Each structure stands twice: as C-alpha cells, then as structure tokens.
mmCIF file of C-alpha atoms in Angstrom:
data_model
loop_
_atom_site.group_PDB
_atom_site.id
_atom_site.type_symbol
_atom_site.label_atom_id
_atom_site.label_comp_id
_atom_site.label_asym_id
_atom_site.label_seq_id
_atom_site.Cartn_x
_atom_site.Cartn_y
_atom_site.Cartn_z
ATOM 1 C CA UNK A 1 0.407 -40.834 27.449
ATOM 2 C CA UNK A 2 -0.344 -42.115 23.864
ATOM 3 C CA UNK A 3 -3.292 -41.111 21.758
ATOM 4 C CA UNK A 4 -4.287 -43.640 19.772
ATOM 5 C CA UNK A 5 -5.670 -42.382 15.945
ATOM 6 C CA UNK A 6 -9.490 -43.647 15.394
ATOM 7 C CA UNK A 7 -10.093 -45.402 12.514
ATOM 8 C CA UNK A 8 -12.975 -43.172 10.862
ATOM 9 C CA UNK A 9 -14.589 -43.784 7.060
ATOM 10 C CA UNK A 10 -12.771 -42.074 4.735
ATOM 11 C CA UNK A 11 -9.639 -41.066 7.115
ATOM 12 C CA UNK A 12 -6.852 -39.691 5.001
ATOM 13 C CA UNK A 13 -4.081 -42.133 5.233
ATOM 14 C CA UNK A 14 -1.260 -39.851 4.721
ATOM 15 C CA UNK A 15 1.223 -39.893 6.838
ATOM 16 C CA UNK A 16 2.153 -36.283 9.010
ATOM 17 C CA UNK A 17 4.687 -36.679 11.924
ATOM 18 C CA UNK A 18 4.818 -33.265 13.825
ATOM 19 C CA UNK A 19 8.058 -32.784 16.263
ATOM 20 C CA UNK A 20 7.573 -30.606 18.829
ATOM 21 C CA UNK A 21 4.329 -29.740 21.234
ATOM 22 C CA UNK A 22 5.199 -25.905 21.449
ATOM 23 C CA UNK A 23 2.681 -23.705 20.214
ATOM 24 C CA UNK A 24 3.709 -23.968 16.429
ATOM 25 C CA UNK A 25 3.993 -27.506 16.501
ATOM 26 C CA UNK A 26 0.519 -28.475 18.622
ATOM 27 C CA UNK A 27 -1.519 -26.008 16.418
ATOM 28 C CA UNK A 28 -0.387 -27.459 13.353
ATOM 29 C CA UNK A 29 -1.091 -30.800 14.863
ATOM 30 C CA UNK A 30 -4.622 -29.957 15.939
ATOM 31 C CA UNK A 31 -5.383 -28.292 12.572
ATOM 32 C CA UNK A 32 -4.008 -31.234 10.465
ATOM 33 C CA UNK A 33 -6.081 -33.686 12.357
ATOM 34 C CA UNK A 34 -8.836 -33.938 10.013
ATOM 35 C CA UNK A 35 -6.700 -33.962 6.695
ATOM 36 C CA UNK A 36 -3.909 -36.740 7.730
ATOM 37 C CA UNK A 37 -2.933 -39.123 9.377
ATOM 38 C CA UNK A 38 -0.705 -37.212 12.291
ATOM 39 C CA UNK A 39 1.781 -38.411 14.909
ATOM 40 C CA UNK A 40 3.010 -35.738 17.664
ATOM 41 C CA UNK A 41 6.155 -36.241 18.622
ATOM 42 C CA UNK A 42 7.453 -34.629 22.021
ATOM 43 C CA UNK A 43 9.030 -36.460 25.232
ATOM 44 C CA UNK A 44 6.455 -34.341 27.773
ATOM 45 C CA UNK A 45 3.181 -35.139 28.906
ATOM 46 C CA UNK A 46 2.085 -31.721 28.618
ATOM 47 C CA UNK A 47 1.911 -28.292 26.882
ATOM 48 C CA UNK A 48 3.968 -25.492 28.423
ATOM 49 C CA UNK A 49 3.037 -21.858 28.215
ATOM 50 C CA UNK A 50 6.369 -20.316 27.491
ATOM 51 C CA UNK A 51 5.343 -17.116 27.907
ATOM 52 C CA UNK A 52 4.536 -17.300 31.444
ATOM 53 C CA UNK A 53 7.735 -18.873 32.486
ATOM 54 C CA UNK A 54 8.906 -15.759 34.230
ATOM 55 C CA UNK A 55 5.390 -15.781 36.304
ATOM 56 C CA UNK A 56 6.239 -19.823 37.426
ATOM 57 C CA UNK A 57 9.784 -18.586 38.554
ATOM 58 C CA UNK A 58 7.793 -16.179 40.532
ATOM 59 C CA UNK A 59 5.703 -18.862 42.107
ATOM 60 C CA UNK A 60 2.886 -19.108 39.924
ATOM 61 C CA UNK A 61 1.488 -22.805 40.895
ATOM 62 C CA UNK A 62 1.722 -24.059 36.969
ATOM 63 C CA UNK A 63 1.842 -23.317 33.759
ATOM 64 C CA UNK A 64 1.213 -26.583 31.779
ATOM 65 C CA UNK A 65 -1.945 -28.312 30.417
ATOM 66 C CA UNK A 66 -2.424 -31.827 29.571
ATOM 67 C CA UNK A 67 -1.575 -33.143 26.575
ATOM 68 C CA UNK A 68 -4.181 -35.471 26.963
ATOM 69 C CA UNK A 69 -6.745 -33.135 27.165
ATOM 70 C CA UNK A 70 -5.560 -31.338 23.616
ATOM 71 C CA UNK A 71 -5.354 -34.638 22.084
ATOM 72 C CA UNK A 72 -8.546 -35.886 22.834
ATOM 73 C CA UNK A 73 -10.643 -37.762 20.793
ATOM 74 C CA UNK A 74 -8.786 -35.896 17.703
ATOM 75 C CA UNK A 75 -7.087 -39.163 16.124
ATOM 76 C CA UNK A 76 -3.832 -37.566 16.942
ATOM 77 C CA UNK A 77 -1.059 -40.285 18.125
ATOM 78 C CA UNK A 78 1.397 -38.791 20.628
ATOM 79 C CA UNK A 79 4.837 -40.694 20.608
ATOM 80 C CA UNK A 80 6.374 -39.383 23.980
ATOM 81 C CA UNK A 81 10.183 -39.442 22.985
ATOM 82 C CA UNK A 82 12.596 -37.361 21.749
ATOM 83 C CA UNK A 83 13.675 -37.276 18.257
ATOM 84 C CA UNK A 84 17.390 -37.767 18.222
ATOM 85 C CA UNK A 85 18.205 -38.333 13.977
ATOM 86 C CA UNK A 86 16.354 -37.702 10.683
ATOM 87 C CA UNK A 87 16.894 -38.525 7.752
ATOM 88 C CA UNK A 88 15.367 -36.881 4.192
ATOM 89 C CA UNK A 89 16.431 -39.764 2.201
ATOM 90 C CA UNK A 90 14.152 -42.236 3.458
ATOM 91 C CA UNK A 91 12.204 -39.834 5.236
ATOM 92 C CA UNK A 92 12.480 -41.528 8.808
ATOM 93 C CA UNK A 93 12.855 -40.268 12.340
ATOM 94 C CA UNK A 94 14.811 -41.940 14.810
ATOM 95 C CA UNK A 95 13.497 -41.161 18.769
ATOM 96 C CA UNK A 96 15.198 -41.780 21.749
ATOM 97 C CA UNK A 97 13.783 -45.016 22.602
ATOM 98 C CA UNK A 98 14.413 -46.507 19.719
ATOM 99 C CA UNK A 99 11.769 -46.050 17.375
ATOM 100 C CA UNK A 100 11.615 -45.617 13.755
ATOM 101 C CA UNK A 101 8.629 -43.550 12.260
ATOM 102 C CA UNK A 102 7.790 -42.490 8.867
ATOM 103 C CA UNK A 103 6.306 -39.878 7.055
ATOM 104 C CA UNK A 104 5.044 -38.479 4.245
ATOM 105 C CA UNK A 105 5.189 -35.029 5.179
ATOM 106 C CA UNK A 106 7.873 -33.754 8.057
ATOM 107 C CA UNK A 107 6.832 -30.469 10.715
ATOM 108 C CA UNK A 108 10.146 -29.473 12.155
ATOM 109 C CA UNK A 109 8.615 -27.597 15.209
ATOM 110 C CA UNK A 110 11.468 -27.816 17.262
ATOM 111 C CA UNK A 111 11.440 -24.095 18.736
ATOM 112 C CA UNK A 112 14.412 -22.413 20.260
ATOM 113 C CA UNK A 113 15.542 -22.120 24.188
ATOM 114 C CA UNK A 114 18.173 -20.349 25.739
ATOM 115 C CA UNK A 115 21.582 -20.326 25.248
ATOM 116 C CA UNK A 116 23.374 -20.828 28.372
ATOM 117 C CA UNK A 117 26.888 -20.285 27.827
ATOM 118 C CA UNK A 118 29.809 -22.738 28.502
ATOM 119 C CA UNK A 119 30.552 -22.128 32.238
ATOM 120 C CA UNK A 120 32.717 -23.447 35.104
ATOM 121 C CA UNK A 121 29.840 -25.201 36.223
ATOM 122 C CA UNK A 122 28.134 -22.181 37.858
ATOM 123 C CA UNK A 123 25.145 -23.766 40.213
ATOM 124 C CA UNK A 124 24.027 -20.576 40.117
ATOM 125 C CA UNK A 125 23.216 -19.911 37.093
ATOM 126 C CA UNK A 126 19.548 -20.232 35.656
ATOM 127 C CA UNK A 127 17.226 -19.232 32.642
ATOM 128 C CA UNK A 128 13.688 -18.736 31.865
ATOM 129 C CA UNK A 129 13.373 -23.050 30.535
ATOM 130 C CA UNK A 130 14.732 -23.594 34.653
ATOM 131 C CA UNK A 131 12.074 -21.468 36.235
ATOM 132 C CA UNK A 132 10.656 -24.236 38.414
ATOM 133 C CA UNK A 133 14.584 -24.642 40.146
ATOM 134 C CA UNK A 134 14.541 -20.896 40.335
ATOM 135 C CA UNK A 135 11.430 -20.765 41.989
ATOM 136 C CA UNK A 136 12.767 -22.739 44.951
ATOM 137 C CA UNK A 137 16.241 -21.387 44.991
ATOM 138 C CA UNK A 138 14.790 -17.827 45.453
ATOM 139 C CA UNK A 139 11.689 -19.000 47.645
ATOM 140 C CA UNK A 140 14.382 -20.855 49.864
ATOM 141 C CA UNK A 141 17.114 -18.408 49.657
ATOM 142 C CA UNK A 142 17.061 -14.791 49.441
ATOM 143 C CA UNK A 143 20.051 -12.986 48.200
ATOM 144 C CA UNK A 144 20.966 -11.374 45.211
ATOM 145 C CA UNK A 145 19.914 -11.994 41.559
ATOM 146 C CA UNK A 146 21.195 -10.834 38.321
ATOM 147 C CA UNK A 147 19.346 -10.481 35.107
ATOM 148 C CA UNK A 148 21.675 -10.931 32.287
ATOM 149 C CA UNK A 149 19.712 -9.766 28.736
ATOM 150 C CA UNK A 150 17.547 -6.265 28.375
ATOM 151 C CA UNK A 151 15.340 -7.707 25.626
ATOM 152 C CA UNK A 152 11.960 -8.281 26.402
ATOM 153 C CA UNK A 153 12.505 -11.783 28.176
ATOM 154 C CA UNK A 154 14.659 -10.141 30.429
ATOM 155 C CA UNK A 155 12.715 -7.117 31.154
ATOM 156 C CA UNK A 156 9.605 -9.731 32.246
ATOM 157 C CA UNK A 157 12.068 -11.780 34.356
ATOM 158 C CA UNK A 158 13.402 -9.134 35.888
ATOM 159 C CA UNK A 159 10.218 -6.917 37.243
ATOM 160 C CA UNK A 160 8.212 -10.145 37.830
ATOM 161 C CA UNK A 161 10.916 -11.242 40.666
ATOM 162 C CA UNK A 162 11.293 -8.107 41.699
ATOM 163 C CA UNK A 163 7.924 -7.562 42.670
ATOM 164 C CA UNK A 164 7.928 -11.100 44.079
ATOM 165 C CA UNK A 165 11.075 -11.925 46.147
ATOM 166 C CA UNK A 166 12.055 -7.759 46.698
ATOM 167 C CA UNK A 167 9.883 -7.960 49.809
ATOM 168 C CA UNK A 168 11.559 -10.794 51.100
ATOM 169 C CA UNK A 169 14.990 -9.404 51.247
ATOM 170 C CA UNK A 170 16.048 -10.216 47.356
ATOM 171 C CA UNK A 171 17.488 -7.466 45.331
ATOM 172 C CA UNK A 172 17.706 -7.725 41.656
ATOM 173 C CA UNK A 173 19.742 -5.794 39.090
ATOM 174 C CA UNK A 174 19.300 -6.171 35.389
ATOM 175 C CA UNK A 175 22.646 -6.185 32.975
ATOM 176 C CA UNK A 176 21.973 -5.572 29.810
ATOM 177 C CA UNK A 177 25.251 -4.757 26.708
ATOM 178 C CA UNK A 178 23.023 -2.309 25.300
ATOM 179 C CA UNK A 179 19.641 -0.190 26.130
ATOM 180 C CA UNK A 180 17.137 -2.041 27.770
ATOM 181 C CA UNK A 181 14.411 -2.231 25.880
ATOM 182 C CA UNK A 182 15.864 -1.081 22.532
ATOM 183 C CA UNK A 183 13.394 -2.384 20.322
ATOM 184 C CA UNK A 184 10.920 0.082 22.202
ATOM 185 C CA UNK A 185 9.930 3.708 21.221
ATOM 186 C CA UNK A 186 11.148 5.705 23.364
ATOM 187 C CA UNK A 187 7.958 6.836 25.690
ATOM 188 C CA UNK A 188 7.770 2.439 25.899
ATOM 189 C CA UNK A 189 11.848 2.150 27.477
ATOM 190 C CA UNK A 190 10.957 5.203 29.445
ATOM 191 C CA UNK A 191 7.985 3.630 31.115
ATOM 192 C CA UNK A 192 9.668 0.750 31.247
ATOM 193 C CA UNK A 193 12.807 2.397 32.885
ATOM 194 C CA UNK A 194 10.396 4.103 35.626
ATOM 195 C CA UNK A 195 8.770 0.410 36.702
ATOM 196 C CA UNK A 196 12.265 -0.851 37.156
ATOM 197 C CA UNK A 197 12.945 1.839 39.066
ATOM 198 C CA UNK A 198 9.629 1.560 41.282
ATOM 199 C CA UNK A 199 10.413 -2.012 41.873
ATOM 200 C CA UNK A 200 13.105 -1.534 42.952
ATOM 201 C CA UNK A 201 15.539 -3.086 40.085
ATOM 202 C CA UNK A 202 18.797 -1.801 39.810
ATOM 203 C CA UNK A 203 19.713 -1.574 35.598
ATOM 204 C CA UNK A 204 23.058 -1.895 34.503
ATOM 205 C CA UNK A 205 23.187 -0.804 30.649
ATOM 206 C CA UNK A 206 26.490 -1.004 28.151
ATOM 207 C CA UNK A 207 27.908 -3.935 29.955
ATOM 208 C CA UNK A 208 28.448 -6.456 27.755
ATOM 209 C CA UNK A 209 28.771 -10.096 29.675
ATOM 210 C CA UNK A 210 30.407 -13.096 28.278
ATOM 211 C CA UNK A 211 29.415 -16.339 30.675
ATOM 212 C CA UNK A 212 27.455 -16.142 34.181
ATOM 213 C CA UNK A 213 30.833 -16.749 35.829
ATOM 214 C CA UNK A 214 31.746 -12.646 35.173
ATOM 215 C CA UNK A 215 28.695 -12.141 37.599
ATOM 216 C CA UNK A 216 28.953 -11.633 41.074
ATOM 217 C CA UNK A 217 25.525 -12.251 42.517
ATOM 218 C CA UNK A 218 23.951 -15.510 44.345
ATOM 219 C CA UNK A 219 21.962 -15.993 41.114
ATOM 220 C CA UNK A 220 22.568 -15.373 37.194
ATOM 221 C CA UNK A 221 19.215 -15.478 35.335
ATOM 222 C CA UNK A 222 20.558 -15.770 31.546
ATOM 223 C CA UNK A 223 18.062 -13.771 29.751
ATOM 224 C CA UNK A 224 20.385 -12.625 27.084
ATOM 225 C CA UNK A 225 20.221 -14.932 23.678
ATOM 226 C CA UNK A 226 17.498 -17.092 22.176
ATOM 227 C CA UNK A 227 18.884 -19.802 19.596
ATOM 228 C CA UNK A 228 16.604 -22.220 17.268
ATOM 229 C CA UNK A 229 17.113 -26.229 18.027
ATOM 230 C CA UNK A 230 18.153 -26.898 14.583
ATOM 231 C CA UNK A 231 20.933 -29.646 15.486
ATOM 232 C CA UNK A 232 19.273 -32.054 14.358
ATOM 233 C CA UNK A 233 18.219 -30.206 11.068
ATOM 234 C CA UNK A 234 21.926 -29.293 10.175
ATOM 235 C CA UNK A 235 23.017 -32.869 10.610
ATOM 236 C CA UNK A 236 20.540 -33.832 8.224
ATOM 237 C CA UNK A 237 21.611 -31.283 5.607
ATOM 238 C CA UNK A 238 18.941 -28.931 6.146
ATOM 239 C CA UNK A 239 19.318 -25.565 4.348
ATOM 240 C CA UNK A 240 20.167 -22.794 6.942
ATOM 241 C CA UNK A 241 19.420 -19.158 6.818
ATOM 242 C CA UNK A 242 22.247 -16.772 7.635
ATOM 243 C CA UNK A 243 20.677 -16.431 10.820
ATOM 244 C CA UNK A 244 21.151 -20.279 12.230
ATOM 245 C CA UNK A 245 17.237 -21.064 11.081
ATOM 246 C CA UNK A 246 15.769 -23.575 8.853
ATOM 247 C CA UNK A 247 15.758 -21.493 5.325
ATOM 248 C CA UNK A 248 12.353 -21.927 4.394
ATOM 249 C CA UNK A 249 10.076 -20.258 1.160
ATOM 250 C CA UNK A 250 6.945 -18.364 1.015
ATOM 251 C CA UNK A 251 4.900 -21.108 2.403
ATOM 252 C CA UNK A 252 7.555 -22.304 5.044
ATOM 253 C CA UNK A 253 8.729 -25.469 3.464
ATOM 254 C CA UNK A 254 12.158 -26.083 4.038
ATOM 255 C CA UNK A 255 14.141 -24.752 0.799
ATOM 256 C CA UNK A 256 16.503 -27.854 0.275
ATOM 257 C CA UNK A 257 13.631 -30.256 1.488
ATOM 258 C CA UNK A 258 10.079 -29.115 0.594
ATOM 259 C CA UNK A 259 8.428 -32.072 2.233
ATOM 260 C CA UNK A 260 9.268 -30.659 5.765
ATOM 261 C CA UNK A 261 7.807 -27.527 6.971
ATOM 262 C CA UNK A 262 9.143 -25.490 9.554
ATOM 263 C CA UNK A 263 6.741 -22.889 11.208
ATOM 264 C CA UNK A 264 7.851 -21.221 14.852
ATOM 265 C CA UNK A 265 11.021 -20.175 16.141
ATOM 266 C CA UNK A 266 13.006 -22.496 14.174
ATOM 267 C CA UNK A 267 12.172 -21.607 10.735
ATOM 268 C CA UNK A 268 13.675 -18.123 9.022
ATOM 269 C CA UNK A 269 9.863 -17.336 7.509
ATOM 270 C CA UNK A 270 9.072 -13.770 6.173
ATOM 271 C CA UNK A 271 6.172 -11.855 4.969
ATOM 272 C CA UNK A 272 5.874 -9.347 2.604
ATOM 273 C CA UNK A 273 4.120 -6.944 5.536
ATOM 274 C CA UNK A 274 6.838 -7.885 8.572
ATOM 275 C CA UNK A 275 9.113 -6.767 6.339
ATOM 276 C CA UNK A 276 12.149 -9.379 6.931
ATOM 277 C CA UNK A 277 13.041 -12.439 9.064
ATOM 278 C CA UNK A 278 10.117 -12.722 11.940
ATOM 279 C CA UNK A 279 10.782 -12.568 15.143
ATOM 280 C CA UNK A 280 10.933 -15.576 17.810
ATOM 281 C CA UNK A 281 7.485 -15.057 19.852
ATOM 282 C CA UNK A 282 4.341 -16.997 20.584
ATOM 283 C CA UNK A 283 2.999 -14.078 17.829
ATOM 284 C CA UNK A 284 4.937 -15.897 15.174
ATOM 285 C CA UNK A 285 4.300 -19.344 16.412
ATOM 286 C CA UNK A 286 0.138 -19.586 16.634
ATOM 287 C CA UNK A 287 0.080 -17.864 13.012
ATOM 288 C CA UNK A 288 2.734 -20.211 11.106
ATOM 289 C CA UNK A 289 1.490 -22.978 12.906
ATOM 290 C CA UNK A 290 -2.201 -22.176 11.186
ATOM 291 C CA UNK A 291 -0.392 -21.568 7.785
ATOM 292 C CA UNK A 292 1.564 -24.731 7.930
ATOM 293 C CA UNK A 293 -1.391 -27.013 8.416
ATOM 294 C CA UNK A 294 -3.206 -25.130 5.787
ATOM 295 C CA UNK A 295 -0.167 -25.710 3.194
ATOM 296 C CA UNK A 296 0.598 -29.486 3.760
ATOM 297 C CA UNK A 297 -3.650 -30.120 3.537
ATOM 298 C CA UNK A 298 -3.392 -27.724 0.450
ATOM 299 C CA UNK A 299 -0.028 -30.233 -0.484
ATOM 300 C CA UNK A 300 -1.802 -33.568 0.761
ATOM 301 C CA UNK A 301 -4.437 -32.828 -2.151
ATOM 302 C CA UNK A 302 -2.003 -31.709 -5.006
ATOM 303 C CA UNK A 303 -2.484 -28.211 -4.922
ATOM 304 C CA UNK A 304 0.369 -25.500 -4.333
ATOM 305 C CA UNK A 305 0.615 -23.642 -1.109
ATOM 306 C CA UNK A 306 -0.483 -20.495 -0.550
ATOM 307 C CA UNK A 307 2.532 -17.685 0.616
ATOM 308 C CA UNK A 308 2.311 -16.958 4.107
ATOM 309 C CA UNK A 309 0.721 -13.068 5.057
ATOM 310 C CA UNK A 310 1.541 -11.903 8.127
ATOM 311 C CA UNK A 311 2.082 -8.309 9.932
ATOM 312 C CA UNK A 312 2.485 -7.570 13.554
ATOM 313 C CA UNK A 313 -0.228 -5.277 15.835
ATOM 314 C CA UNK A 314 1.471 -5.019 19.295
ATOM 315 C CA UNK A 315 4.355 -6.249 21.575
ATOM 316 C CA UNK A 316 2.763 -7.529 24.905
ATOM 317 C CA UNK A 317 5.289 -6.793 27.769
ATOM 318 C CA UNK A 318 4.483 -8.103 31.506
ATOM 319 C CA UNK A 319 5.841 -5.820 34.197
ATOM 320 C CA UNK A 320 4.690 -7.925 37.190
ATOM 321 C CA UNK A 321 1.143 -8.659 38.331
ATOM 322 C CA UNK A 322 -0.156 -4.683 38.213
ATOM 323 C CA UNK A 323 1.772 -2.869 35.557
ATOM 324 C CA UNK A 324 2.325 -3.590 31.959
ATOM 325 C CA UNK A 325 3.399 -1.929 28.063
ATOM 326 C CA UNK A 326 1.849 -2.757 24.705
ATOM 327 C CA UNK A 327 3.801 -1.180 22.569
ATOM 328 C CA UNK A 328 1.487 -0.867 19.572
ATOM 329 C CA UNK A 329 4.037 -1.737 16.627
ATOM 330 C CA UNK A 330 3.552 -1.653 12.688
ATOM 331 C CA UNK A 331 3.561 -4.565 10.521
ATOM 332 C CA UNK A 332 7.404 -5.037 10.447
ATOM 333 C CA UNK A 333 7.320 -4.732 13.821
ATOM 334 C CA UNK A 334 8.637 -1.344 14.011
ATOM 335 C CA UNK A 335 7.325 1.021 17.641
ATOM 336 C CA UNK A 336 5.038 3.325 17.126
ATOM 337 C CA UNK A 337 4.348 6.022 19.440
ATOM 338 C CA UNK A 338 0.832 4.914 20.324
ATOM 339 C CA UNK A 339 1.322 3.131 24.119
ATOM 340 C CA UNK A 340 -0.749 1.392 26.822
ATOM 341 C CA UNK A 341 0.414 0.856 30.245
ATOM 342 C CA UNK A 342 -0.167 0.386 34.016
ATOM 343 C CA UNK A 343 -3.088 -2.039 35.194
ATOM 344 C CA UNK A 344 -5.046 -1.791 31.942
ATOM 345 C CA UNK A 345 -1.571 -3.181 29.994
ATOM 346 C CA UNK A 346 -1.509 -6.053 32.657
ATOM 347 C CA UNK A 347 -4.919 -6.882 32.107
ATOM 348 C CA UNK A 348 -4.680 -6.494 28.099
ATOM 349 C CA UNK A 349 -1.319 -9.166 28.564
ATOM 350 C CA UNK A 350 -3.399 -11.813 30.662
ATOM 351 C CA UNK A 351 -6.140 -12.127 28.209
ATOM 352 C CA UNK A 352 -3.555 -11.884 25.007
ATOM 353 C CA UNK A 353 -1.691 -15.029 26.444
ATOM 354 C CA UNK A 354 -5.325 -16.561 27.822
ATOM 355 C CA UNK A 355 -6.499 -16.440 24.148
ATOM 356 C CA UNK A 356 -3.554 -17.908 23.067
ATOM 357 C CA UNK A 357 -4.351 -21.114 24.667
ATOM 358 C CA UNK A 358 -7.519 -20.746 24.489
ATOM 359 C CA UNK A 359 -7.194 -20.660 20.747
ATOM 360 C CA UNK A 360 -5.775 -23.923 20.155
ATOM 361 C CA UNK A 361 -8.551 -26.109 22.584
ATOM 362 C CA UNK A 362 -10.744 -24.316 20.256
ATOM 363 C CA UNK A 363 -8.779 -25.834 17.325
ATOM 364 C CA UNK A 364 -8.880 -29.073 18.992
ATOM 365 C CA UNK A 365 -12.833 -29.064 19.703
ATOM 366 C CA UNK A 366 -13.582 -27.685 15.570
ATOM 367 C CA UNK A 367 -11.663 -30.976 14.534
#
C-alpha cells in the first residue's frame, strides 16, 4: 500500500520521514500531516494494537487496522520497507529494498519487542510479538505452558490463556525471579495473586530463568524483558542513555543529533512530574507521539520546542475477559492505594485501549 502526498496550495515542503507505524510513530505522523511534507516508513500494511496481543494469542479474531484507512486522504506517503541504515551526515535512510530517502527532520519511532534469549533452537518457545503462532499451537495442542516474566505483560498473558485454553485441558504456571506484580501496591498483587489463583495459574516466584531451554513445559511464553530497537541508532552514533535508549532532551530530540526525535519506547524521555526515565507503555507512546509532532512543527517554523509535561493517572491491567486492576498510580508512576477491580476494571481496560485507537483516527480525520 502507498499513499501518495496531494499536492495542496501552500503545502509545506519540508521534508519529515517517520520510521515506525507503532503508536508513537503513526500519531506523530498523523499530527505532522498538515505542517510537512511526511513519509511513513514501516514494512506492514497495517497498525497493530500491541496491547491486545495477549487477547489474539487467546483467539481474539484480529487486532490490526488498515493502514490505508489511517492514511487516507492525509498526504501522508507510506514507504512499506524496512529501514536497514541511517546516516546523520547526509541525513539519508537506506530501506530494505533499496531505497534512499531524505529528510529534513528524522522520527526514530522504532519501539521495543521482546527479547528472546539465545536458545538451542527451542520450537517451543514464544512471546507476546508471536501471538498469532501461539494461538494455533495452543488451539491445536493442549499441554502445558509456562509464563516466563511477572511484570505486567506477563501477568496479562498469563490469566488471558488461562481463562482461555484451562478448559480445554491446558495448565499454565507463571515464573517470575521476583514478586509478581512488584510494581503494584500491595492490595493490587494481592488481587492479582487471588485471580491467578481462581484461574487456575500456578505462580512460581524467586526463580530466576536464564533461556526457555531451563523450562520444562510444552510451551515457554517469554514475558520477561522488553528492549528498545535502537540497532540501527547505535550504528549511526546515536547518543545512548544508560539504559540502552536514544538519550534525548526536554523536547525528545536526540542529544547528539537534534534533527531526529525519538518519542515511544525507544527514546529515554523524562518529565519533571514522572519523576525519571518513563516507562515503555502505549501511555508513553500516544503522549510523546503528540509532543513530537508539536516540536518539529514548532522547529519547521524556527521556533524552540516546548519541554515535554507529562505525569501518569493509572496502570490498566487485563485479567482475562471478566476481571481486571487499575492501579490508580501518581505522577511518577508510583501505586497508590486507591484500586478498581473485577468486571468494572475489565470494562474500564476495553474502553482505555478503545480510546487509544480511537484517538489517533480522530487525529487522522482533524488533519
């Protein structure tokens, strides 16, 4: 699918190439629209909602949307290839098929996945980015599945196939090297601690698990470490943070390069309010992918970039189709006591990650 930009009176001629159709990178795209001239770059056809990955390993029939229908009739060109080289100098990308596109201003919106770990080549081993494979192995095969990671990701994964497959003869355990749901106050791990328990989900807590191959189960969901795809940013001499993310400033320009921006999961942004690094999440994403677009038109025109504000409200945790947490957090993110849970939490999760797409069709339609 390619978009091709229309040609309107007065359209900005600047030159924005955005890589990466996550939900940093698309919102940025969609909200740049009107101010430059912008080229998407991402090898899919379509928009995935991350966040329900661990409902499409559970069968849900899809979560994607057209890129097409995003795109349309916003002047936005979509190059489907991957980028595979950049380079700051003459500020050019190089994709996958061969093509050579400049810029004038660079969105690194690259995201993070998954780290699988170096294995024997374990078939059995799967993560949340694999979730349509899962899907059939576990519709296909019942058996026994292991959840490796007690963070959030993991917590989802686990309940949601739990509730799913336990009735059809799968068991599921979930190994975690510390508490499950650490980052949780502690009425949130306890109610998360009782639905594992309900479903059925044996937990597994202080063992600490180096590759998928110290498992023994007829599936390894690796739920257990979420990296940034900054390769391609460190082999252009990108400045990283300590914690393997793009080092970016106030208004989340890269710090060595300030003509690419970095919003999402593979920039190191702060705010003043989150008090330190923010967090990898579809929270983070939607809101630097806003401030972005508003700092390169704010660039485009020769002004100076606003600093990015920001402060978290909640932590949105599925736990299956009937029972959910929000974990009402402050600003940095810390728990507070104050908890919602069981059908109302589920329903309060569907519309959070509803709005979330339906947030950026509405930026497409205001362009």
């Amino acid at each position: 699918m390619k978009t091709t930009p229309q040609q309107r009176p007065g359209h900005p001629t600047h030159r924005v190439l955005v890589l990466g159709a996550g939900y940093a990178g698309l919102m940025t795209a969609l909200r740049l629209g009107p101010h430059a001239q912008v080229t998407l770059v991402d090898p899919a056809d379509h928009f995935t909602e991350r966040v329900r990955l661990h409902e499409r390993a559970a069968g849900r029939p899809d979560v994607t949307h057209s890129l097409a229908r995003f795109l349309h009739r916003t002047g936005i060109e979509h190059v489907p290839a991957r980028a595979v080289a950049l380079d700051p100098e003459a500020r050019l990308v190089t994709t996958d098929d061969g093509r050579r596109l400049p810029y004038d201003r660079l969105v690194y919106a690259l995201g993070s996945r998954t780290a699988l770990p170096a294995t024997t080549g374990d078939s059995r081993a799967y993560t949340a980015e694999s979730a349509d494979a899962l899907h059939k192995h576990l519709r296909d095969r019942p058996g026994t599945v292991a959840v490796v990671g007690g963070g959030l990701t993991g917590i989802e994964m686990a309940t949601e196939l739990a509730e799913t497959y336990g009735p059809l003869g799968t068991s599921v355990r979930l190994v975690s090297g510390g508490r499950v749901g650490a980052g949780l106050s502690p009425r949130g791990a306890a109610h998360v601690h009782r639905i594992l328990q309900a479903r059925g989900v044996r937990v597994e807590e202080g063992r600490r698990v180096g590759t998928p191959d110290e498992i023994d189960a007829d599936v390894v969901v690796w739920a257990a470490s979420l990296v940034p795809n900054t390769e391609l940013a460190v082999a252009a001499g990108l400045t990283l943070a300590p914690s393997g993310r793009v080092a970016v400033d106030s208004s989340l320009r890269s710090v060595s390069h300030p003509e690419i921006y970095v919003p999402g999961d593979a920039g190191a942004a702060t705010a003043a309010d989150a008090g330190g690094e923010l967090r990898m999440a579809c929270a983070t994403a939607l809101p630097t992918g806003i401030h972005t677009a508003k700092s390169i038109a704010r660039d485009l025109r020769g002004e100076e970039p606003e600093p990015f504000a920001f402060g978290y409200h909640v932590q949105c945790i599925s736990l299956g189709r009937r029972d959910g947490l929000i974990q009402f957090v402050s600003p940095d993110d810390a728990p507070r006591d104050r908890l919602l849970t069981g059908r109302a939490a589920a329903v309060f999760k569907e519309l959070v990650v509803r709005g979330a797409t339906w947030f950026i069709r509405r930026s497409a339609r205001r362009l």
